[in-house]
Structure formats: C-alpha cells, structure tokens
Amino acid sequence: MKGKAMTAIHALTSADGRPPHIVIVGAGFAGLEAAKALARTGADVTIIDRRNYHLFQPMLYQVATASLSQADVAVSIRSLFSRNANVEMLYDEVVDIDLDSRFIHTRDNAQQYYDYLIIATGSEYNYFGHEDWPRHAPGLKTLDDAGRIRTSILSAFEKAETTDDARLQKELLTFLIVGAGPTGVELAGSITEIVNEGLGDFRHINPDLVEVLLIEAGPSVLATFPDTIRRYTHDALERRGVNVRLNQPVVSIAGNGIYLEDEFVPASTMIWCAGTRATPAGRWLKAKTARNGAVLVEPDLSLPDHPEVFVAGDAAAVTCKDGHLPALAAVAKQQGRYLGRVIAARMRGLDPAEPFRYRDYGTMATIGRGAAAADFGFMQLTGFLAWLLWGLVHIYYLIGFRNRLAVFTAWIWTMLRLRRRNWLITDLPMEDYIARQQALDTDRRKHNQPGPDPPEGETRRSPH
C-alpha cells in the first residue's frame, strides 16, 4: 500500500550515514511505550513534552482525594531513559508542525527536524464551548488539577468548621461531580470516604449537611459498560451516600454552584468529568478529524499522504467495528509498542503491512474501598474481588519499580487503617485562599442565594 513511500523514507534517513531522527510529541502512555521500544534501536529519539514527568492517570484521582502523593503516580521522563544515550527529552511545547519541510516549531522558538514523527499528545476535558467553566469546575488530567481539587475539598472542611451559617456550611459541604464515567464514579466514591473518615476530626461540622452529588446528562452511570455493571455501580454509589442524578444536563456553572434545567445547586467544590476532546494535533497537521478532534489515521496509525508521521493514543481516531477505538490507557500502550515495531522495521528497509489491532483484555472501574467492577467481555466481575484486581493491575502497570512499591505500600496501609494519609493543604497559600473566599462571598451576594436565572447567553445545554 505504501511501499514506494517507505522506500523513499528509508533512503532519505540512511543516505548520509546518520541515524534517523525520531521525534515523539507527548510522553503519555503511547509516547512512552514508543520511546521505550525505539530506545533499543540505533535511532536518535527526541521526546518533547510540556511537562517533565510521565503521569499514571488511572490513579490520579487518589491524589485528588488525599490517598496518594504526587510522587506516587508520576516519574521523571529523564530518569526513565538515563541509560539510553540515544534518547533526549525537551521540556517544551509544540505550537506548529511543517509537514513539507519536516520541522517542528516549539514555544521556545526551537526547531526540530524529524525523519519520523509520532504525535501522542493525549486529550483534555471538553467544556463544549464554555471557556469560563474550567475556572469553577476543573477537570482531572494533571498533577496541578489533582492538587487544586484536593485543596478545594480539604479547604471546604476547614472553612465549614469556622462558620455558624448553616446555609454557607451546606454550600461548603456539597461536593458536585459532573459526568458519571469511570473518573466521575471513582471521584464520587472516594470523596464519600473522605467524608466518613475525616468528619471525626472536626468539632463544629453538622454531618447531615454533607452531600456528594454525581450529575449525569445521560440515563445511566458508566454508559459504556454492560447493564449489570451499570446497575451494580449505581446501587453501590447510593449505598455509600452518593446522590446520583441522571438525565440532568448542565446549563451553566457559576463560582458558587451549578445551574441545571430547573434548579440551581450551590456548591463550593465542583469537578468536571463529562467528556474529552483531543489536543490540537489535528490543527498542527491540517488533518481531518473526528467529532472529538482526534486525527483520522490510516490502519497503521500513519497520517494520510504522510507515511513518516504517526498519531497514537487519545489524539488518534482509529476505525473499528463500533466506530473508533476508545480513549483508554490500554489502547495507547498497545499503539505505542506497535509504532516502535513499525518504525524499527522501516529503518531496516522492511514494509510491515499488518495494520494495528487492539487486543481488548477488559475494562475496569473502581467505586471505592472494597467495591469495583470489571468487564472482560465473556464475564463481569463486581465487588471486593474486582476492587482487589483493579488495584493490583493498576499498580503493576505503574512506571518504575519504586512507584509500584511505594503505591502498593500506601494503598495497603490506607486500606488497613481506613484513613487517608495526606490531609495537608499545601497547594494554596492562605492569602490566595482568603482572596478566593472573598470572591465567592461577593458572587453569593451578587446572585442573592438561592441562584437566579442562568446568565444571559448561558442557556445552551452541555451534552455531557
């Protein structure tokens, strides 16, 4: 299919005797797996990422809910390749790609020439055109996001302890999650554990005022899972005290609460888990994209008409029988390893014609301590065994032995003690916290609680 093009590429990268230069943009699951595979070849590999660490996102919610520290779920990219002299890491951000000249332009005005290019920039939360919503309801994609959410949760307890105003205390102790996919379910279940574990340390909080709300626009939680798992998860959340509200699209978000179709829900802590979109790889590559912005790629993950350029992970839209492959860590890891094999073969002048095929080993979601769900296709597993399996699988896939050992120890210790170990508020200086509270107080007076009609121009529904 692309034999002539690949022969030309091979001649180009070997004619002057230098090793081919492979640039990988993004050090998530796909980029990291590709880099690990290509580190064993004779190529020069450059990884470009706007963060200098690889983040294990499936366990990031545990940082946000004070179970694990940041160091437990992140590792320095440089340290992973310290013994690979042919691999370098650039702490920078790509702003444009010139496909004709094969140059990558970065924010620091640097240029990188490539012989092969892998774009694996992942995804970000989709606020459906409401660019002011992230300020009030952050998503959970980075360590900064996790720190901000953890600080918001813990600060809410501290502020509620100091007020005698029942209305304000109710607002502070309402924790609202938008979107009932795996991340939303995990956060909701974990926040209820914080509530149950932490209230005993406070003297003036009325536990009856605490509420954890999980709001979903669709008719069920975990929409992509089988019906038996959806029912189990819904029931398990409600048993843990989560108020699950289905068929409730968000109309608008303010600094002190959220507007539904016929209701304003005051809350000081709001978290957005309601859909993702690909990062702007499609714009850089001037390529056709799917509805979520992911780049439409060939069966070998290459860009149409540019066989030297590949897109992987959440940034790629790979056709399958059900539409496109899901944005899962397992998909990204398999694609990264596949691209490592493809490029290594092309460097040897071979033509690996076999397209990428995803092997689905199942999907899992955890609800909280002792409760999770797993779908293996041929069978579904729920309860304590699924939770134990979820923990072991995710800890096994952590990058680096130190991370696995530290997380396993912390995870088991938390399970046995039934207590969080990271209750410190370190991400928000007191003066910033006071300024935020003053801004919220001003917003409350402006809106004259309970909330008014949505602001003009904010009547469009969010299809979360």
Short mmCIF file of C-alpha atoms in Angstrom, two decimals:
data_model
loop_
_atom_site.label_atom_id
_atom_site.label_comp_id
_atom_site.label_asym_id
_atom_site.label_seq_id
_atom_site.Cartn_x
_atom_site.Cartn_y
_atom_site.Cartn_z
CA MET A 1 0.00 0.00 0.00
CA LYS A 2 2.79 2.43 0.92
CA GLY A 3 5.83 0.55 -0.27
CA LYS A 4 7.20 3.27 -2.56
CA ALA A 5 6.84 5.95 0.04
CA MET A 6 8.53 3.83 2.67
CA THR A 7 11.44 3.01 0.37
CA ALA A 8 11.96 6.73 -0.19
CA ILE A 9 11.92 7.37 3.55
CA HIS A 10 14.45 4.65 4.18
CA ALA A 11 16.79 6.06 1.56
CA LEU A 12 16.42 9.55 2.97
CA THR A 13 17.27 8.55 6.52
CA SER A 14 20.30 6.45 5.65
CA ALA A 15 21.87 8.18 2.64
CA ASP A 16 24.16 10.47 4.66
CA GLY A 17 25.06 7.76 7.15
CA ARG A 18 23.48 9.45 10.15
CA PRO A 19 20.93 7.69 12.37
CA PRO A 20 17.32 8.60 11.66
CA HIS A 21 15.85 11.20 13.98
CA ILE A 22 12.54 10.21 15.57
CA VAL A 23 10.58 12.90 17.39
CA ILE A 24 7.85 11.89 19.83
CA VAL A 25 5.49 14.65 20.94
CA GLY A 26 3.88 13.69 24.23
CA ALA A 27 5.13 11.33 26.96
CA GLY A 28 1.84 9.75 27.92
CA PHE A 29 1.19 6.04 27.59
CA ALA A 30 1.53 5.90 23.79
CA GLY A 31 4.57 8.16 23.55
CA LEU A 32 6.39 6.48 26.39
CA GLU A 33 5.84 2.96 25.04
CA ALA A 34 7.05 4.04 21.60
CA ALA A 35 10.14 5.68 23.10
CA LYS A 36 10.98 2.58 25.14
CA ALA A 37 10.77 0.40 22.03
CA LEU A 38 12.79 2.81 19.86
CA ALA A 39 15.45 3.32 22.54
CA ARG A 40 16.70 -0.14 21.67
CA THR A 41 17.28 0.81 18.01
CA GLY A 42 20.09 2.87 16.50
CA ALA A 43 17.84 5.89 16.03
CA ASP A 44 18.18 9.25 17.75
CA VAL A 45 14.97 9.78 19.73
CA THR A 46 13.74 13.15 20.99
CA ILE A 47 10.77 13.34 23.35
CA ILE A 48 9.02 16.72 23.57
CA ASP A 49 6.58 17.33 26.40
CA ARG A 50 5.31 20.42 28.21
CA ARG A 51 5.76 18.52 31.48
CA ASN A 52 8.96 16.81 32.56
CA TYR A 53 7.17 13.82 34.06
CA HIS A 54 5.10 10.86 32.95
CA LEU A 55 1.79 10.70 34.78
CA PHE A 56 -0.10 7.50 35.56
CA GLN A 57 -3.55 9.00 35.09
CA PRO A 58 -5.69 5.99 36.17
CA MET A 59 -4.65 6.61 39.78
CA LEU A 60 -4.62 10.40 39.66
CA TYR A 61 -7.99 10.60 41.40
CA GLN A 62 -6.32 9.11 44.50
CA VAL A 63 -4.01 12.13 44.62
CA ALA A 64 -7.04 14.42 44.32
CA THR A 65 -8.73 12.64 47.22
CA ALA A 66 -5.70 12.51 49.54
CA SER A 67 -4.91 8.79 49.31
CA LEU A 68 -1.60 9.07 47.45
CA SER A 69 1.04 11.73 46.97
CA GLN A 70 2.06 13.22 43.65
CA ALA A 71 5.33 11.28 43.60
CA ASP A 72 3.40 8.00 43.80
CA VAL A 73 1.80 8.45 40.37
CA ALA A 74 4.43 10.41 38.43
CA VAL A 75 8.01 9.78 37.39
CA SER A 76 10.67 11.93 35.73
CA ILE A 77 10.89 11.25 31.99
CA ARG A 78 14.63 11.84 32.02
CA SER A 79 15.16 9.25 34.74
CA LEU A 80 13.38 6.59 32.67
CA PHE A 81 15.91 6.97 29.86
CA SER A 82 19.02 7.86 31.84
CA ARG A 83 20.80 4.77 30.48
CA ASN A 84 19.77 5.36 26.85
CA ALA A 85 22.29 7.78 25.35
CA ASN A 86 20.28 7.98 22.12
CA VAL A 87 17.17 9.36 23.86
CA GLU A 88 16.81 13.01 24.89
CA MET A 89 13.94 14.91 26.46
CA LEU A 90 12.94 18.51 25.69
CA TYR A 91 10.81 20.36 28.24
CA ASP A 92 8.89 22.43 25.72
CA GLU A 93 5.54 22.78 23.96
CA VAL A 94 4.81 22.26 20.27
CA VAL A 95 2.95 25.12 18.57
CA ASP A 96 3.13 24.10 14.90
CA ILE A 97 4.37 21.42 12.52
CA ASP A 98 5.62 21.97 8.96
CA LEU A 99 4.89 18.71 7.18
CA ASP A 100 6.60 19.73 3.94
CA SER A 101 9.96 20.66 5.48
CA ARG A 102 9.59 18.20 8.39
CA PHE A 103 10.19 20.77 11.08
CA ILE A 104 8.52 21.04 14.47
CA HIS A 105 8.21 24.53 15.97
CA THR A 106 8.05 24.91 19.74
CA ARG A 107 7.08 27.70 22.12
CA ASP A 108 10.74 28.43 22.90
CA ASN A 109 11.26 29.18 19.17
CA ALA A 110 13.23 26.00 18.71
CA GLN A 111 13.03 23.82 15.60
CA GLN A 112 13.37 20.07 15.41
CA TYR A 113 13.87 18.25 12.13
CA TYR A 114 12.42 14.73 12.02
CA ASP A 115 12.67 11.68 9.83
CA TYR A 116 9.79 10.04 11.67
CA LEU A 117 7.25 11.80 13.84
CA ILE A 118 4.88 10.38 16.47
CA ILE A 119 2.13 12.64 17.81
CA ALA A 120 0.80 11.34 21.13
CA THR A 121 -0.47 14.47 22.86
CA GLY A 122 -3.49 12.86 24.53
CA SER A 123 -6.74 14.63 25.32
CA GLU A 124 -8.22 17.33 27.51
CA TYR A 125 -11.62 17.88 29.04
CA ASN A 126 -14.32 19.20 26.75
CA TYR A 127 -16.40 22.05 28.16
CA PHE A 128 -18.41 22.33 24.94
CA GLY A 129 -17.53 25.93 24.20
CA HIS A 130 -17.87 27.27 27.74
CA GLU A 131 -14.35 28.53 28.25
CA ASP A 132 -15.10 30.06 31.68
CA TRP A 133 -16.28 26.78 33.23
CA PRO A 134 -12.82 25.25 33.90
CA ARG A 135 -12.13 28.07 36.37
CA HIS A 136 -15.05 26.95 38.51
CA ALA A 137 -15.11 23.20 37.80
CA PRO A 138 -11.63 21.87 36.99
CA GLY A 139 -11.14 18.55 35.26
CA LEU A 140 -8.67 15.91 36.40
CA LYS A 141 -5.86 15.50 33.89
CA THR A 142 -2.69 16.80 35.57
CA LEU A 143 -0.97 16.90 38.93
CA ASP A 144 -1.93 20.57 39.18
CA ASP A 145 -5.58 19.59 38.68
CA ALA A 146 -5.32 16.94 41.39
CA GLY A 147 -3.70 19.38 43.81
CA ARG A 148 -6.33 22.01 43.14
CA ILE A 149 -9.18 19.56 43.71
CA ARG A 150 -7.62 18.15 46.89
CA THR A 151 -7.08 21.65 48.24
CA SER A 152 -10.67 22.61 47.41
CA ILE A 153 -12.05 19.57 49.23
CA LEU A 154 -9.89 19.95 52.34
CA SER A 155 -10.34 23.72 52.45
CA ALA A 156 -14.11 23.25 52.35
CA PHE A 157 -13.94 21.24 55.59
CA GLU A 158 -11.71 23.83 57.23
CA LYS A 159 -13.95 26.73 56.21
CA ALA A 160 -17.12 24.88 57.28
CA GLU A 161 -15.57 24.35 60.70
CA THR A 162 -15.28 28.10 61.23
CA THR A 163 -18.78 29.26 60.27
CA ASP A 164 -22.09 29.18 62.13
CA ASP A 165 -24.04 29.94 58.96
CA ALA A 166 -25.92 26.74 58.13
CA ARG A 167 -26.58 27.85 54.54
CA LEU A 168 -22.91 28.58 53.92
CA GLN A 169 -21.86 25.36 55.65
CA LYS A 170 -24.23 23.42 53.39
CA GLU A 171 -22.69 25.03 50.31
CA LEU A 172 -19.17 24.29 51.52
CA LEU A 173 -20.04 20.67 52.27
CA THR A 174 -21.68 20.00 48.90
CA PHE A 175 -19.27 18.23 46.56
CA LEU A 176 -20.51 18.12 42.99
CA ILE A 177 -19.12 15.92 40.19
CA VAL A 178 -20.37 16.37 36.62
CA GLY A 179 -20.16 13.24 34.47
CA ALA A 180 -20.69 9.63 35.57
CA GLY A 181 -17.99 7.93 33.54
CA PRO A 182 -15.19 5.99 35.26
CA THR A 183 -13.42 9.10 36.58
CA GLY A 184 -16.63 10.65 37.92
CA VAL A 185 -17.64 7.40 39.61
CA GLU A 186 -14.18 6.97 41.15
CA LEU A 187 -14.13 10.53 42.48
CA ALA A 188 -17.65 10.36 43.90
CA GLY A 189 -16.96 7.12 45.75
CA SER A 190 -13.62 8.33 47.05
CA ILE A 191 -14.99 11.67 48.28
CA THR A 192 -17.58 9.84 50.37
CA GLU A 193 -14.69 8.01 52.02
CA ILE A 194 -13.01 11.34 52.84
CA VAL A 195 -16.26 12.49 54.42
CA ASN A 196 -16.64 9.33 56.50
CA GLU A 197 -13.02 9.30 57.59
CA GLY A 198 -12.49 13.00 58.23
CA LEU A 199 -15.56 14.36 59.98
CA GLY A 200 -14.49 12.90 63.33
CA ASP A 201 -11.56 15.33 63.41
CA PHE A 202 -13.87 18.37 63.29
CA ARG A 203 -15.92 19.72 66.20
CA HIS A 204 -18.47 22.04 64.60
CA ILE A 205 -19.49 20.43 61.30
CA ASN A 206 -23.01 19.09 61.02
CA PRO A 207 -22.61 15.75 59.18
CA ASP A 208 -26.21 15.94 57.95
CA LEU A 209 -25.22 18.88 55.73
CA VAL A 210 -22.60 16.91 53.77
CA GLU A 211 -23.69 15.86 50.28
CA VAL A 212 -21.84 14.26 47.38
CA LEU A 213 -23.71 14.70 44.09
CA LEU A 214 -22.91 12.87 40.86
CA ILE A 215 -24.70 14.56 37.95
CA GLU A 216 -25.04 12.85 34.57
CA ALA A 217 -26.83 14.07 31.45
CA GLY A 218 -27.46 10.53 30.23
CA PRO A 219 -29.72 7.80 31.58
CA SER A 220 -27.07 5.77 33.46
CA VAL A 221 -23.66 5.73 35.08
CA LEU A 222 -20.75 4.05 33.24
CA ALA A 223 -22.61 4.24 29.93
CA THR A 224 -20.08 2.12 28.01
CA PHE A 225 -20.25 -0.82 30.44
CA PRO A 226 -22.76 -3.71 30.40
CA ASP A 227 -26.13 -3.21 32.08
CA THR A 228 -25.31 -5.48 35.03
CA ILE A 229 -22.27 -3.36 35.89
CA ARG A 230 -24.19 -0.11 35.46
CA ARG A 231 -26.88 -1.27 37.90
CA TYR A 232 -24.32 -2.55 40.41
CA THR A 233 -22.35 0.70 40.27
CA HIS A 234 -25.45 2.87 40.68
CA ASP A 235 -26.58 0.88 43.72
CA ALA A 236 -23.08 0.81 45.24
CA LEU A 237 -22.73 4.59 44.93
CA GLU A 238 -26.07 5.22 46.59
CA ARG A 239 -25.24 2.80 49.42
CA ARG A 240 -22.13 4.88 50.04
CA GLY A 241 -24.17 8.05 50.28
CA VAL A 242 -23.70 9.47 46.78
CA ASN A 243 -26.72 11.29 45.39
CA VAL A 244 -26.80 10.07 41.76
CA ARG A 245 -28.84 12.32 39.48
CA LEU A 246 -29.39 11.10 35.93
CA ASN A 247 -30.82 12.86 32.86
CA GLN A 248 -29.64 16.20 34.29
CA PRO A 249 -27.77 18.28 31.66
CA VAL A 250 -25.77 21.24 32.91
CA VAL A 251 -26.94 24.65 31.69
CA SER A 252 -24.32 26.87 33.30
CA ILE A 253 -21.67 26.97 36.02
CA ALA A 254 -21.00 29.90 38.36
CA GLY A 255 -18.38 30.35 41.03
CA ASN A 256 -20.73 29.21 43.78
CA GLY A 257 -22.77 26.48 42.12
CA ILE A 258 -24.21 24.86 39.05
CA TYR A 259 -27.36 25.52 37.03
CA LEU A 260 -29.45 22.59 35.89
CA GLU A 261 -32.54 22.96 33.73
CA ASP A 262 -34.88 23.85 36.58
CA GLU A 263 -32.60 24.17 39.60
CA PHE A 264 -29.55 25.94 40.97
CA VAL A 265 -27.33 23.74 43.15
CA PRO A 266 -24.99 25.72 45.44
CA ALA A 267 -21.58 24.09 45.89
CA SER A 268 -18.07 25.26 46.64
CA THR A 269 -16.34 22.21 45.15
CA MET A 270 -17.25 21.26 41.57
CA ILE A 271 -15.32 18.80 39.39
CA TRP A 272 -15.81 18.28 35.65
CA CYS A 273 -15.60 14.70 34.35
CA ALA A 274 -18.00 15.00 31.42
CA GLY A 275 -16.23 14.20 28.19
CA THR A 276 -12.90 14.80 26.49
CA ARG A 277 -11.54 16.16 23.24
CA ALA A 278 -8.20 15.60 21.57
CA THR A 279 -5.44 18.16 21.95
CA PRO A 280 -4.82 20.32 18.84
CA ALA A 281 -2.83 17.78 16.83
CA GLY A 282 -5.37 17.98 14.01
CA ARG A 283 -4.74 21.71 13.62
CA TRP A 284 -0.97 21.26 13.59
CA LEU A 285 -1.21 18.53 10.95
CA LYS A 286 -4.02 20.19 8.96
CA ALA A 287 -5.68 16.79 9.02
CA LYS A 288 -9.23 15.50 9.00
CA THR A 289 -10.54 14.81 12.48
CA ALA A 290 -13.37 13.00 14.23
CA ARG A 291 -16.02 14.91 16.20
CA ASN A 292 -13.83 14.97 19.30
CA GLY A 293 -10.87 16.44 17.40
CA ALA A 294 -8.89 13.18 17.15
CA VAL A 295 -6.95 12.77 13.89
CA LEU A 296 -8.31 10.25 11.40
CA VAL A 297 -5.41 7.91 10.65
CA GLU A 298 -4.59 5.01 8.34
CA PRO A 299 -4.77 1.41 9.66
CA ASP A 300 -1.04 1.61 10.50
CA LEU A 301 -1.68 4.83 12.51
CA SER A 302 0.06 6.99 9.91
CA LEU A 303 -1.23 10.29 8.60
CA PRO A 304 -2.80 10.04 5.11
CA ASP A 305 -0.24 11.08 2.46
CA HIS A 306 2.48 11.31 5.11
CA PRO A 307 3.68 7.79 5.97
CA GLU A 308 6.52 9.23 8.08
CA VAL A 309 4.02 10.82 10.50
CA PHE A 310 2.05 8.78 13.04
CA VAL A 311 -0.65 9.67 15.56
CA ALA A 312 -1.41 7.50 18.60
CA GLY A 313 -3.34 7.42 21.85
CA ASP A 314 -6.25 9.76 22.53
CA ALA A 315 -5.07 12.05 19.70
CA ALA A 316 -5.83 9.36 17.10
CA ALA A 317 -9.20 8.24 15.74
CA VAL A 318 -8.72 4.60 14.76
CA THR A 319 -11.64 2.98 12.97
CA CYS A 320 -13.10 -0.20 14.46
CA LYS A 321 -16.39 -2.06 14.11
CA ASP A 322 -18.06 0.11 16.77
CA GLY A 323 -16.82 3.42 15.32
CA HIS A 324 -13.47 4.41 16.80
CA LEU A 325 -11.30 2.81 19.46
CA PRO A 326 -11.95 4.16 22.96
CA ALA A 327 -9.62 6.60 24.68
CA LEU A 328 -8.11 4.11 27.11
CA ALA A 329 -4.63 3.69 28.53
CA ALA A 330 -4.55 0.09 27.26
CA VAL A 331 -5.21 1.26 23.69
CA ALA A 332 -2.49 3.91 23.89
CA LYS A 333 0.10 1.50 25.31
CA GLN A 334 -0.53 -1.07 22.59
CA GLN A 335 -0.34 1.60 19.89
CA GLY A 336 2.97 2.89 21.24
CA ARG A 337 4.52 -0.58 21.20
CA TYR A 338 3.12 -1.18 17.70
CA LEU A 339 4.68 2.02 16.36
CA GLY A 340 8.01 1.08 17.86
CA ARG A 341 7.92 -2.14 15.82
CA VAL A 342 6.71 -0.40 12.65
CA ILE A 343 9.39 2.29 12.65
CA ALA A 344 12.14 -0.18 13.59
CA ALA A 345 11.12 -2.33 10.62
CA ARG A 346 11.10 0.64 8.24
CA MET A 347 14.56 1.64 9.40
CA ARG A 348 15.70 -1.80 8.21
CA GLY A 349 14.03 -1.27 4.84
CA LEU A 350 11.14 -3.63 5.57
CA ASP A 351 7.47 -3.00 4.86
CA PRO A 352 5.36 -4.11 7.82
CA ALA A 353 1.95 -4.19 6.16
CA GLU A 354 -0.08 -5.55 9.09
CA PRO A 355 -2.40 -2.86 10.49
CA PHE A 356 -2.77 -2.07 14.16
CA ARG A 357 -5.16 -4.36 16.01
CA TYR A 358 -6.25 -3.67 19.55
CA ARG A 359 -6.44 -6.63 21.92
CA ASP A 360 -9.20 -5.91 24.42
CA TYR A 361 -8.39 -7.53 27.76
CA GLY A 362 -11.30 -5.83 29.52
CA THR A 363 -12.11 -2.55 31.24
CA MET A 364 -12.38 -1.75 34.92
CA ALA A 365 -13.73 0.98 37.19
CA THR A 366 -13.42 1.36 40.94
CA ILE A 367 -16.14 2.81 43.15
CA GLY A 368 -14.28 2.97 46.44
CA ARG A 369 -12.69 0.79 49.08
CA GLY A 370 -13.85 -2.78 48.57
CA ALA A 371 -16.03 -2.06 45.52
CA ALA A 372 -15.20 -2.08 41.81
CA ALA A 373 -16.43 -3.50 38.53
CA ALA A 374 -14.64 -5.27 35.69
CA ASP A 375 -15.89 -6.20 32.23
CA PHE A 376 -13.92 -8.93 30.48
CA GLY A 377 -16.42 -9.50 27.69
CA PHE A 378 -17.05 -13.14 28.46
CA MET A 379 -17.74 -12.33 32.12
CA GLN A 380 -18.35 -9.41 34.50
CA LEU A 381 -16.87 -9.13 37.97
CA THR A 382 -18.04 -6.85 40.78
CA GLY A 383 -17.35 -6.27 44.45
CA PHE A 384 -14.29 -6.84 46.61
CA LEU A 385 -12.53 -9.23 44.21
CA ALA A 386 -12.90 -6.76 41.34
CA TRP A 387 -11.53 -3.99 43.59
CA LEU A 388 -8.53 -6.05 44.61
CA LEU A 389 -7.88 -6.96 40.97
CA TRP A 390 -8.22 -3.30 39.95
CA GLY A 391 -5.59 -2.26 42.47
CA LEU A 392 -3.12 -4.99 41.58
CA VAL A 393 -3.46 -4.43 37.83
CA HIS A 394 -3.02 -0.67 38.07
CA ILE A 395 -0.09 -0.88 40.47
CA TYR A 396 1.58 -3.42 38.17
CA TYR A 397 1.35 -1.03 35.23
CA LEU A 398 2.89 1.88 37.13
CA ILE A 399 6.12 3.06 35.56
CA GLY A 400 9.18 2.16 37.61
CA PHE A 401 9.78 -0.26 40.48
CA ARG A 402 9.95 2.48 43.09
CA ASN A 403 6.48 3.72 42.16
CA ARG A 404 4.99 0.25 42.33
CA LEU A 405 6.49 -0.47 45.74
CA ALA A 406 5.53 2.92 47.21
CA VAL A 407 1.99 2.85 45.87
CA PHE A 408 1.37 -0.74 46.90
CA THR A 409 2.56 0.02 50.44
CA ALA A 410 0.47 3.20 50.68
CA TRP A 411 -2.57 1.51 49.17
CA ILE A 412 -2.47 -1.46 51.57
CA TRP A 413 -1.76 0.80 54.56
CA THR A 414 -4.70 3.05 53.72
CA MET A 415 -6.96 0.02 53.33
CA LEU A 416 -5.94 -1.40 56.73
CA ARG A 417 -6.07 1.89 58.64
CA LEU A 418 -9.26 3.09 56.92
CA ARG A 419 -7.73 6.58 56.95
CA ARG A 420 -6.24 8.99 54.43
CA ARG A 421 -2.61 9.91 54.92
CA ASN A 422 -2.35 13.18 53.03
CA TRP A 423 -4.65 15.74 54.70
CA LEU A 424 -2.22 18.63 54.31
CA ILE A 425 -3.25 21.79 52.45
CA THR A 426 -0.04 22.79 50.69
CA ASP A 427 -1.09 23.94 47.22
CA LEU A 428 -2.96 27.14 48.13
CA PRO A 429 -1.32 29.83 50.27
CA MET A 430 -3.61 31.30 52.93
CA GLU A 431 -3.71 34.71 51.23
CA ASP A 432 -4.89 33.06 47.99
CA TYR A 433 -7.46 31.06 49.92
CA ILE A 434 -8.80 34.21 51.60
CA ALA A 435 -8.99 36.02 48.25
CA ARG A 436 -10.91 33.10 46.76
CA GLN A 437 -13.37 33.06 49.66
CA GLN A 438 -13.92 36.81 49.34
CA ALA A 439 -14.63 36.40 45.64
CA LEU A 440 -17.12 33.63 46.40
CA ASP A 441 -18.81 35.77 49.06
CA THR A 442 -19.15 38.59 46.53
CA ASP A 443 -20.57 36.14 44.00
CA ARG A 444 -23.11 34.89 46.55
CA ARG A 445 -24.30 38.40 47.37
CA LYS A 446 -24.48 39.24 43.68
CA HIS A 447 -26.62 36.20 42.96
CA ASN A 448 -28.71 36.59 46.13
CA GLN A 449 -28.87 32.90 47.04
CA PRO A 450 -30.55 30.69 46.02
CA GLY A 451 -29.32 31.13 42.50
CA PRO A 452 -31.03 33.30 39.92
CA ASP A 453 -31.80 32.51 36.34
CA PRO A 454 -28.72 31.49 34.33
CA PRO A 455 -26.69 34.40 32.99
CA GLU A 456 -27.84 35.66 29.62
CA GLY A 457 -26.25 33.68 26.80
CA GLU A 458 -25.71 30.61 29.00
CA THR A 459 -28.88 28.72 28.13
CA ARG A 460 -27.30 26.18 25.81
CA ARG A 461 -27.15 22.70 27.24
CA SER A 462 -23.91 20.87 27.71
CA PRO A 463 -24.18 17.37 26.19
CA HIS A 464 -22.06 15.86 28.96
#
